[in-house]
Amino acid sequence: MRAVDLIAKKRDGGEWTDAEIRFMINGYVKDDIPDYQMAAWAMAVYFRGMTSRETTVLTMAMAESGDLCDLSAIAGIKVDKHSTGGVGDTTTLIVAPLAAAAGVPVAKMSGRGLGHTGGTIDKLESFRGFRTDLNTSQFAQQVERIGVAIVGQTGNLTPADKKLYALRDVTATVHSIPLIAASIMSKKIAAGADAIVLDVKVGEGAFMESLEQAKQLAAAMVDIGNLAGRETVALISDMNRPLGHAIGNALEVREAIRVLKNIAHGPLRDVSLAIAAKMALLSGRYANETLALDAVTHALESGAALQTLRKLVEAQGGEPAQVDDPERLPQASFEIPITAHCAGYIRHISASKLGQVAMLLGAGRADKNSVIDLAVGVQLQTNVGNRVHSGSVLCVLHSNKPSHSIEHLLELTKQAFTIAEQPLTVPPLLHGWVTTAGFSSASSSLL
Ligand code: URA
Ligand code: CA
């Protein structure tokens, strides 16, 4: 087999055999196939697409390029979740304790962030002493004991995806539905879950800007998961407005705690309940969706999920007192309010601009080796659809630099808000669910 012939085959609209896909992926990981051929290969996929079968074979080849986690030592159906990125998306910190408190074993591997803000692992490190490097038996034992463990990616997980993703990033081939679907699903499958709940974001700043595209990406991932023997469903949720009010590591942890304390209501809570309920359903512990939703809602309202977060923090070496009193989490030296220059209704909040501000304040990584500042970020005081007056506080920057040294960021923050004269209808938060049976629109209920 020759790489050049396989590239030509896809360029001309052909379909690869399983062996041809494995030949490219295995060869690329071993450095037998150079970047320039792999780049041409990815570009051919970008223009020609892949069938479900091809995408599933690509996913499995990438999953099998490194270690495969075996969670069979943990009893029960292990359900994982994944959100396709979102600024200020703190759902894992809420969903993991919610699902665990409803009896779903949550054995989660999470990543660190690049750009925007940190990943779940960075956020958890806002708890002083929190350890994310449990070994396999500690990981399994903790899930058995308290129902949940969240660890950093250990070992050599999906090296093919790491290498291919870095290449796609610099060859304008990220935005391909089969490549995104295979990339995400290879990591989920390698992480060992039996069932997977996906949250596919649609809107400005999301990978998929239209509902049609989001449905296609969701369907591609649902197909792969089910073909690979992992029951998979996908929620499509709106990203045209920030999900939560916090962007920044400790700020997001504080917001997650407010949701679990039943203080914060709104989209972040609603999406978290929807995902956790679906996880509860897939775990097989509940006979129907209503019972699953009741269980996770009860876990939230009774404080059981908050107690589970407390146990998680304690079990992994952190300080549970920071859960009880989130003021003890890292705090920035300066709080700089950003105010509205006119009265009206918030038409749009650019999640990507605010993500950029948070990153420039130090909340995210410019490259793999940057050190992040856990305390800093942006705290929104309003959301899309709200009425504001001239001088109303739109958000507060939590900064460790004084305002006179970050003038450019104050300007960039202002640009993130579009204020209109007329009131507007806010788009629905939950668009619907994609399963193997297709798309069903979310009605008024969460499920
Ligand atoms: N996230 C991933 O992990 N991979 C992609 O290709 C896109 C988003
Ligand atoms: Ca403070």
Coordinates of C-alpha atoms and ligand atoms in Angstrom, one line a residue:
M1 CA 0.0 0.0 0.0
R2 CA 1.2 3.5 -0.7
A3 CA 0.0 6.6 1.0
V4 CA -0.1 8.6 -2.3
D5 CA -2.6 6.1 -3.8
L6 CA -4.9 6.3 -0.8
I7 CA -4.8 10.1 -0.8
A8 CA -5.7 10.0 -4.5
K9 CA -8.5 7.5 -3.9
K10 CA -10.3 9.9 -1.4
R11 CA -9.5 13.0 -3.5
D12 CA -11.4 11.3 -6.3
G13 CA -14.4 10.5 -4.1
G14 CA -13.6 6.8 -3.3
E15 CA -14.2 4.9 -0.1
W16 CA -11.3 3.5 2.0
T17 CA -11.2 -0.1 3.2
D18 CA -10.6 -0.7 6.9
A19 CA -7.0 -1.8 6.2
E20 CA -6.3 1.4 4.2
I21 CA -7.4 3.6 7.1
R22 CA -5.4 1.6 9.6
F23 CA -2.4 1.7 7.3
M24 CA -2.4 5.5 7.4
I25 CA -3.0 5.9 11.1
N26 CA -0.5 3.3 12.2
G27 CA 2.0 4.6 9.7
Y28 CA 1.6 8.1 10.9
V29 CA 2.0 7.3 14.6
K30 CA 5.2 5.4 13.7
D31 CA 6.6 8.3 11.7
D32 CA 6.6 6.1 8.6
I33 CA 4.1 8.5 6.9
P34 CA 5.3 12.1 6.9
D35 CA 3.2 15.2 7.9
Y36 CA 2.8 16.4 4.3
Q37 CA 1.1 13.2 3.2
M38 CA -1.1 13.1 6.3
A39 CA -2.0 16.7 5.7
A40 CA -3.1 15.9 2.1
W41 CA -5.0 12.9 3.5
A42 CA -6.8 15.2 6.0
M43 CA -7.6 17.7 3.3
A44 CA -9.1 15.0 1.1
V45 CA -11.3 14.0 4.0
Y46 CA -12.2 17.7 4.6
F47 CA -13.6 17.9 1.0
R48 CA -14.9 14.4 0.4
G49 CA -16.1 13.3 3.9
M50 CA -16.2 9.8 5.2
T51 CA -18.9 7.2 5.6
S52 CA -20.1 6.0 9.0
R53 CA -18.0 2.9 8.6
E54 CA -14.9 4.8 7.6
T55 CA -15.3 7.2 10.5
T56 CA -15.8 4.4 13.0
V57 CA -12.7 2.5 11.7
L58 CA -10.7 5.8 12.0
T59 CA -12.0 6.3 15.5
M60 CA -11.0 2.7 16.6
A61 CA -7.6 3.0 14.9
M62 CA -6.9 6.2 16.8
A63 CA -8.3 4.7 20.1
E64 CA -6.1 1.7 19.7
S65 CA -3.0 3.7 18.9
G66 CA -2.3 3.9 22.6
D67 CA -3.5 2.6 26.0
L68 CA -7.1 1.5 26.4
C69 CA -8.5 2.0 29.9
D70 CA -10.1 -1.0 31.4
L71 CA -12.8 0.1 33.9
S72 CA -14.1 -3.5 34.4
A73 CA -12.9 -3.5 38.0
I74 CA -15.6 -1.0 38.8
A75 CA -19.1 -2.5 39.1
G76 CA -22.0 -1.2 37.1
I77 CA -22.4 0.6 33.8
K78 CA -19.9 3.5 33.7
V79 CA -21.2 6.5 31.9
D80 CA -19.0 9.3 30.6
K81 CA -19.9 12.8 29.3
H82 CA -18.3 15.2 26.9
S83 CA -19.1 18.7 25.9
T84 CA -17.7 20.0 22.6
G85 CA -16.1 23.0 24.1
G86 CA -17.7 26.1 25.4
V87 CA -16.5 29.1 27.2
G88 CA -17.5 29.1 30.8
D89 CA -18.7 25.5 30.5
T90 CA -18.4 24.2 34.0
T91 CA -20.8 21.3 33.5
T92 CA -18.4 18.5 34.5
L93 CA -17.9 19.9 38.0
I94 CA -21.7 19.8 38.5
V95 CA -22.7 16.8 36.4
A96 CA -20.1 14.4 37.9
P97 CA -21.3 14.8 41.5
L98 CA -25.0 14.9 40.4
A99 CA -24.8 11.7 38.5
A100 CA -22.7 10.0 41.2
A101 CA -25.2 11.1 43.9
A102 CA -27.9 9.4 41.8
G103 CA -26.0 6.2 41.8
V104 CA -24.1 6.3 38.5
P105 CA -20.5 5.3 38.9
V106 CA -18.4 8.2 37.4
A107 CA -14.9 7.3 36.5
K108 CA -13.8 10.3 34.7
M109 CA -10.6 11.3 32.9
S110 CA -10.3 14.9 32.1
G111 CA -7.8 17.1 30.3
R112 CA -6.1 20.4 30.9
G113 CA -7.1 23.4 28.9
L114 CA -5.3 25.1 26.1
G115 CA -6.4 28.6 25.3
H116 CA -9.6 30.2 26.6
T117 CA -9.7 28.9 30.2
G118 CA -8.4 25.8 31.9
G119 CA -9.9 22.3 31.5
T120 CA -11.6 20.4 34.3
I121 CA -8.3 19.3 35.8
D122 CA -7.1 22.9 36.1
K123 CA -10.3 24.0 37.7
L124 CA -10.2 21.2 40.3
E125 CA -6.7 22.3 41.2
S126 CA -8.3 25.5 42.6
F127 CA -8.8 23.3 45.6
R128 CA -5.6 23.4 47.6
G129 CA -3.8 20.1 47.5
F130 CA -6.2 18.4 45.0
R131 CA -4.4 15.5 43.3
T132 CA -5.3 14.3 39.9
D133 CA -2.7 11.6 39.5
L134 CA -4.3 8.6 41.1
N135 CA -3.1 5.2 39.8
T136 CA -5.5 2.7 38.3
S137 CA -6.3 0.9 41.5
Q138 CA -6.7 4.1 43.6
F139 CA -9.0 5.4 40.8
A140 CA -11.2 2.2 40.8
Q141 CA -11.3 2.0 44.6
Q142 CA -12.4 5.6 45.0
V143 CA -15.2 5.1 42.5
E144 CA -16.3 2.0 44.4
R145 CA -16.1 3.9 47.7
I146 CA -17.7 7.3 47.0
G147 CA -19.1 6.9 43.4
V148 CA -16.8 9.4 41.6
A149 CA -13.2 10.1 40.7
I150 CA -11.8 12.6 38.3
V151 CA -8.2 12.1 37.2
G152 CA -5.9 13.7 34.6
Q153 CA -5.1 11.8 31.4
T154 CA -2.4 9.3 32.3
G155 CA -0.3 7.1 30.2
N156 CA -0.3 7.2 26.5
L157 CA -3.9 7.9 25.5
T158 CA -4.7 8.2 21.8
P159 CA -1.3 9.4 20.5
A160 CA -2.6 9.2 16.9
D161 CA -5.2 11.9 17.8
K162 CA -2.7 14.1 19.5
K163 CA -0.4 14.0 16.5
L164 CA -3.2 14.4 13.9
Y165 CA -5.0 17.2 15.9
A166 CA -1.8 19.2 16.0
L167 CA -1.4 18.7 12.3
R168 CA -5.1 19.7 11.5
D169 CA -4.7 22.8 13.6
V170 CA -2.0 24.2 11.3
T171 CA -3.4 22.8 8.0
A172 CA -7.0 24.3 8.2
T173 CA -8.5 20.8 8.5
V174 CA -10.0 21.0 12.0
H175 CA -13.5 21.8 10.7
S176 CA -14.4 18.5 9.3
I177 CA -17.3 16.6 10.8
P178 CA -15.8 13.1 10.5
L179 CA -12.4 14.2 11.8
I180 CA -13.9 16.0 14.8
A181 CA -16.2 13.1 15.5
A182 CA -13.4 10.5 15.3
S183 CA -11.1 12.7 17.4
I184 CA -13.6 13.2 20.3
M185 CA -14.9 9.6 20.2
S186 CA -11.4 8.0 20.1
K187 CA -10.7 9.6 23.4
K188 CA -14.0 8.6 24.9
I189 CA -13.6 5.0 23.8
A190 CA -10.0 4.8 25.0
A191 CA -11.1 6.2 28.4
G192 CA -13.2 3.1 28.9
A193 CA -16.8 4.1 29.5
D194 CA -19.6 1.8 28.7
A195 CA -22.0 4.6 27.7
I196 CA -21.5 8.2 26.7
V197 CA -23.6 11.4 26.9
L198 CA -22.4 14.1 24.5
D199 CA -23.3 17.8 24.7
V200 CA -22.8 19.3 21.2
K201 CA -22.7 23.1 21.3
V202 CA -24.2 25.2 18.5
G203 CA -23.7 28.9 18.0
E204 CA -21.1 31.6 17.9
G205 CA -17.8 30.4 19.2
A206 CA -18.9 26.7 19.0
F207 CA -17.4 24.3 16.4
M208 CA -20.8 24.1 14.8
E209 CA -22.4 27.4 14.1
S210 CA -25.7 26.1 12.6
L211 CA -28.2 23.7 14.0
E212 CA -28.0 21.6 10.9
Q213 CA -24.2 21.2 11.3
A214 CA -24.5 20.4 15.0
K215 CA -27.1 17.7 14.2
Q216 CA -24.7 16.2 11.7
L217 CA -21.7 16.2 14.1
A218 CA -24.0 14.7 16.9
A219 CA -25.2 12.0 14.5
A220 CA -21.7 11.1 13.4
M221 CA -20.6 10.7 17.1
V222 CA -23.7 8.8 18.1
D223 CA -23.2 6.4 15.1
I224 CA -19.6 5.8 16.1
G225 CA -20.3 5.2 19.7
N226 CA -23.1 2.7 19.0
L227 CA -21.1 0.9 16.3
A228 CA -18.3 0.6 18.8
G229 CA -20.7 -1.0 21.3
R230 CA -21.0 2.0 23.6
E231 CA -24.5 3.4 24.0
T232 CA -24.2 7.0 23.0
V233 CA -26.7 9.9 22.8
A234 CA -26.1 13.6 22.2
L235 CA -27.8 16.7 23.5
I236 CA -27.6 19.8 21.3
S237 CA -27.4 22.9 23.4
D238 CA -27.2 26.6 22.5
M239 CA -24.0 28.6 22.8
N240 CA -25.3 31.9 21.5
R241 CA -25.1 33.0 25.1
P242 CA -22.7 32.0 27.9
L243 CA -23.9 29.0 29.8
G244 CA -22.7 30.1 33.1
H245 CA -21.7 33.5 34.5
A246 CA -18.1 32.6 35.3
I247 CA -15.1 32.3 33.0
G248 CA -11.9 31.4 34.8
N249 CA -10.9 28.5 36.9
A250 CA -11.7 29.3 40.6
L251 CA -14.6 31.5 39.4
E252 CA -16.1 28.5 37.6
V253 CA -15.6 26.3 40.6
R254 CA -17.4 28.8 42.8
E255 CA -20.2 29.0 40.3
A256 CA -20.5 25.1 40.2
I257 CA -20.7 25.1 44.0
R258 CA -23.5 27.8 43.9
V259 CA -25.4 25.5 41.5
L260 CA -24.9 22.5 43.8
K261 CA -26.0 24.6 46.8
N262 CA -29.2 25.2 44.9
I263 CA -28.5 29.0 44.9
A264 CA -27.7 29.5 41.2
H265 CA -30.5 28.8 38.7
G266 CA -30.4 29.2 34.9
P267 CA -28.9 27.6 31.9
L268 CA -25.9 26.0 33.6
R269 CA -28.1 24.3 36.1
D270 CA -30.6 23.2 33.4
V271 CA -28.0 21.7 31.0
S272 CA -26.2 20.0 33.9
L273 CA -29.5 18.4 35.1
A274 CA -30.3 17.3 31.5
I275 CA -26.9 15.6 31.0
A276 CA -26.9 14.0 34.5
A277 CA -30.4 12.7 34.0
K278 CA -29.5 11.1 30.7
M279 CA -26.4 9.5 32.3
A280 CA -28.6 8.2 35.1
L281 CA -30.9 6.7 32.4
L282 CA -28.1 5.1 30.5
S283 CA -26.7 3.6 33.7
G284 CA -29.7 1.3 33.7
R285 CA -30.7 2.3 37.3
Y286 CA -33.9 4.1 36.4
A287 CA -36.8 2.7 34.4
N288 CA -37.6 5.8 32.5
E289 CA -36.5 9.4 31.9
T290 CA -38.9 10.9 34.4
L291 CA -37.5 8.8 37.2
A292 CA -33.9 9.6 36.1
L293 CA -34.7 13.3 36.1
D294 CA -36.4 13.1 39.4
A295 CA -33.4 11.4 40.9
V296 CA -30.8 13.9 39.8
T297 CA -33.1 16.8 40.7
H298 CA -33.5 15.4 44.2
A299 CA -29.7 14.9 44.4
L300 CA -29.3 18.6 43.7
E301 CA -32.1 19.9 45.9
S302 CA -31.4 17.7 48.9
G303 CA -27.7 18.7 49.0
A304 CA -26.6 15.1 48.3
A305 CA -24.6 16.1 45.2
L306 CA -22.9 18.9 47.1
Q307 CA -21.9 16.3 49.7
T308 CA -20.6 14.1 46.9
L309 CA -18.4 17.0 45.6
R310 CA -17.1 17.5 49.1
K311 CA -16.2 13.8 49.4
L312 CA -14.5 14.0 46.0
V313 CA -12.4 16.9 47.0
E314 CA -11.5 15.3 50.3
A315 CA -10.7 11.9 48.8
Q316 CA -8.3 13.5 46.3
G317 CA -6.4 15.4 48.9
G318 CA -8.1 18.8 48.6
E319 CA -9.7 20.9 51.3
P320 CA -13.4 20.3 51.7
A321 CA -13.6 23.6 53.7
Q322 CA -13.2 25.3 50.4
V323 CA -16.5 23.7 49.2
D324 CA -18.2 24.8 52.4
D325 CA -16.9 28.3 52.0
P326 CA -15.9 29.1 48.4
E327 CA -14.5 32.5 49.5
R328 CA -11.5 30.4 50.5
L329 CA -10.8 29.6 46.9
P330 CA -8.1 31.6 45.1
Q331 CA -9.1 35.3 44.8
A332 CA -7.6 37.9 42.5
S333 CA -6.3 41.3 43.9
F334 CA -8.5 43.5 41.7
E335 CA -12.1 43.5 40.8
I336 CA -12.7 45.8 37.9
P337 CA -16.4 46.4 36.8
I338 CA -17.2 46.9 33.2
T339 CA -20.3 49.1 32.6
A340 CA -22.8 49.6 29.8
H341 CA -22.3 52.7 27.7
C342 CA -26.0 52.9 26.9
A343 CA -29.4 51.6 27.9
G344 CA -31.1 48.7 26.1
Y345 CA -31.3 45.0 25.9
I346 CA -28.3 42.6 25.7
R347 CA -28.6 41.3 22.2
H348 CA -25.3 39.3 22.2
I349 CA -22.4 38.4 24.4
S350 CA -19.4 37.1 22.5
A351 CA -18.2 34.1 24.4
S352 CA -15.1 33.9 22.3
K353 CA -14.1 37.5 23.1
L354 CA -14.7 37.0 26.8
G355 CA -12.7 33.7 26.6
Q356 CA -9.9 35.7 25.1
V357 CA -10.0 38.3 27.8
A358 CA -10.0 35.6 30.5
M359 CA -7.0 34.0 28.8
L360 CA -5.1 37.3 28.6
L361 CA -5.8 37.9 32.3
G362 CA -3.9 34.6 32.8
A363 CA -6.8 32.1 33.2
G364 CA -5.8 30.0 30.1
R365 CA -2.7 28.8 28.4
A366 CA -1.1 30.4 25.4
D367 CA 0.9 27.2 24.9
K368 CA 1.3 23.9 26.6
N369 CA 3.9 25.2 29.1
S370 CA 2.2 28.4 30.3
V371 CA 1.3 28.5 34.0
I372 CA -2.2 29.6 34.6
D373 CA -3.5 31.9 37.3
L374 CA -6.4 30.1 39.0
A375 CA -7.9 33.3 40.5
V376 CA -8.5 35.5 37.5
G377 CA -11.2 35.7 34.9
V378 CA -14.5 37.3 34.0
Q379 CA -17.7 37.2 36.1
L380 CA -20.8 38.2 34.1
Q381 CA -23.5 40.2 35.8
T382 CA -26.0 39.9 33.0
N383 CA -27.0 37.7 30.2
V384 CA -28.5 37.8 26.7
G385 CA -32.1 39.2 26.7
N386 CA -31.6 41.2 29.9
R387 CA -32.4 44.9 30.2
V388 CA -29.5 47.2 31.2
H389 CA -29.2 50.9 31.9
S390 CA -26.3 53.2 31.0
G391 CA -23.7 52.5 33.7
S392 CA -25.1 49.0 34.7
V393 CA -22.3 46.6 35.4
L394 CA -22.1 44.1 32.6
C395 CA -19.3 42.0 34.1
V396 CA -16.4 42.2 36.6
L397 CA -12.8 41.4 35.6
H398 CA -11.0 39.5 38.3
S399 CA -7.4 40.5 37.7
N400 CA -4.0 40.4 39.4
K401 CA -3.0 43.4 37.4
P402 CA -4.4 46.9 38.1
S403 CA -6.8 48.4 35.6
H404 CA -4.4 51.0 34.3
S405 CA -2.1 48.2 33.0
I406 CA -4.9 46.3 31.2
E407 CA -6.6 49.2 29.4
H408 CA -6.7 47.1 26.1
L409 CA -8.5 44.3 27.9
L410 CA -11.2 46.7 29.3
E411 CA -11.8 47.8 25.7
L412 CA -11.9 44.2 24.4
T413 CA -14.4 43.3 27.2
K414 CA -16.7 46.1 26.2
Q415 CA -16.7 44.9 22.6
A416 CA -18.0 41.5 23.7
F417 CA -21.4 43.0 24.5
T418 CA -23.9 44.1 21.9
I419 CA -26.7 46.2 23.3
A420 CA -29.9 46.8 21.2
E421 CA -32.8 49.2 21.7
Q422 CA -35.5 46.6 21.3
P423 CA -36.2 43.6 23.5
L424 CA -35.5 40.2 21.9
T425 CA -36.5 36.6 22.2
V426 CA -33.8 34.5 23.7
P427 CA -33.2 31.3 21.7
P428 CA -34.0 28.0 23.5
L429 CA -31.1 26.5 25.5
L430 CA -31.8 22.9 24.7
H431 CA -32.4 22.2 21.1
G432 CA -32.9 18.5 21.3
W433 CA -31.4 15.0 21.5
V434 CA -29.8 12.9 18.8
T435 CA -30.0 9.1 19.2
T436 CA -29.6 6.3 16.7
A437 CA -33.3 6.9 15.9
G438 CA -32.5 10.5 14.8
F439 CA -33.2 14.0 16.1
S440 CA -36.0 14.7 18.5
S441 CA -36.6 18.3 19.6
A442 CA -36.5 19.0 23.3
S443 CA -39.9 20.1 24.4
S444 CA -40.5 22.3 27.5
S445 CA -39.1 19.6 29.7
L446 CA -35.3 19.0 30.2
L447 CA -35.5 15.6 28.5
Ligands
URA1 N1 -12.2 18.5 20.0 C1 -11.4 17.4 19.8 O1 -11.1 16.8 20.8 N2 -11.1 17.1 18.6 C2 -11.5 17.9 17.5 O2 -11.2 17.5 16.4 C3 -12.3 19.0 17.7 C4 -12.6 19.3 19.0
CA2 CA -13.6 38.7 46.4

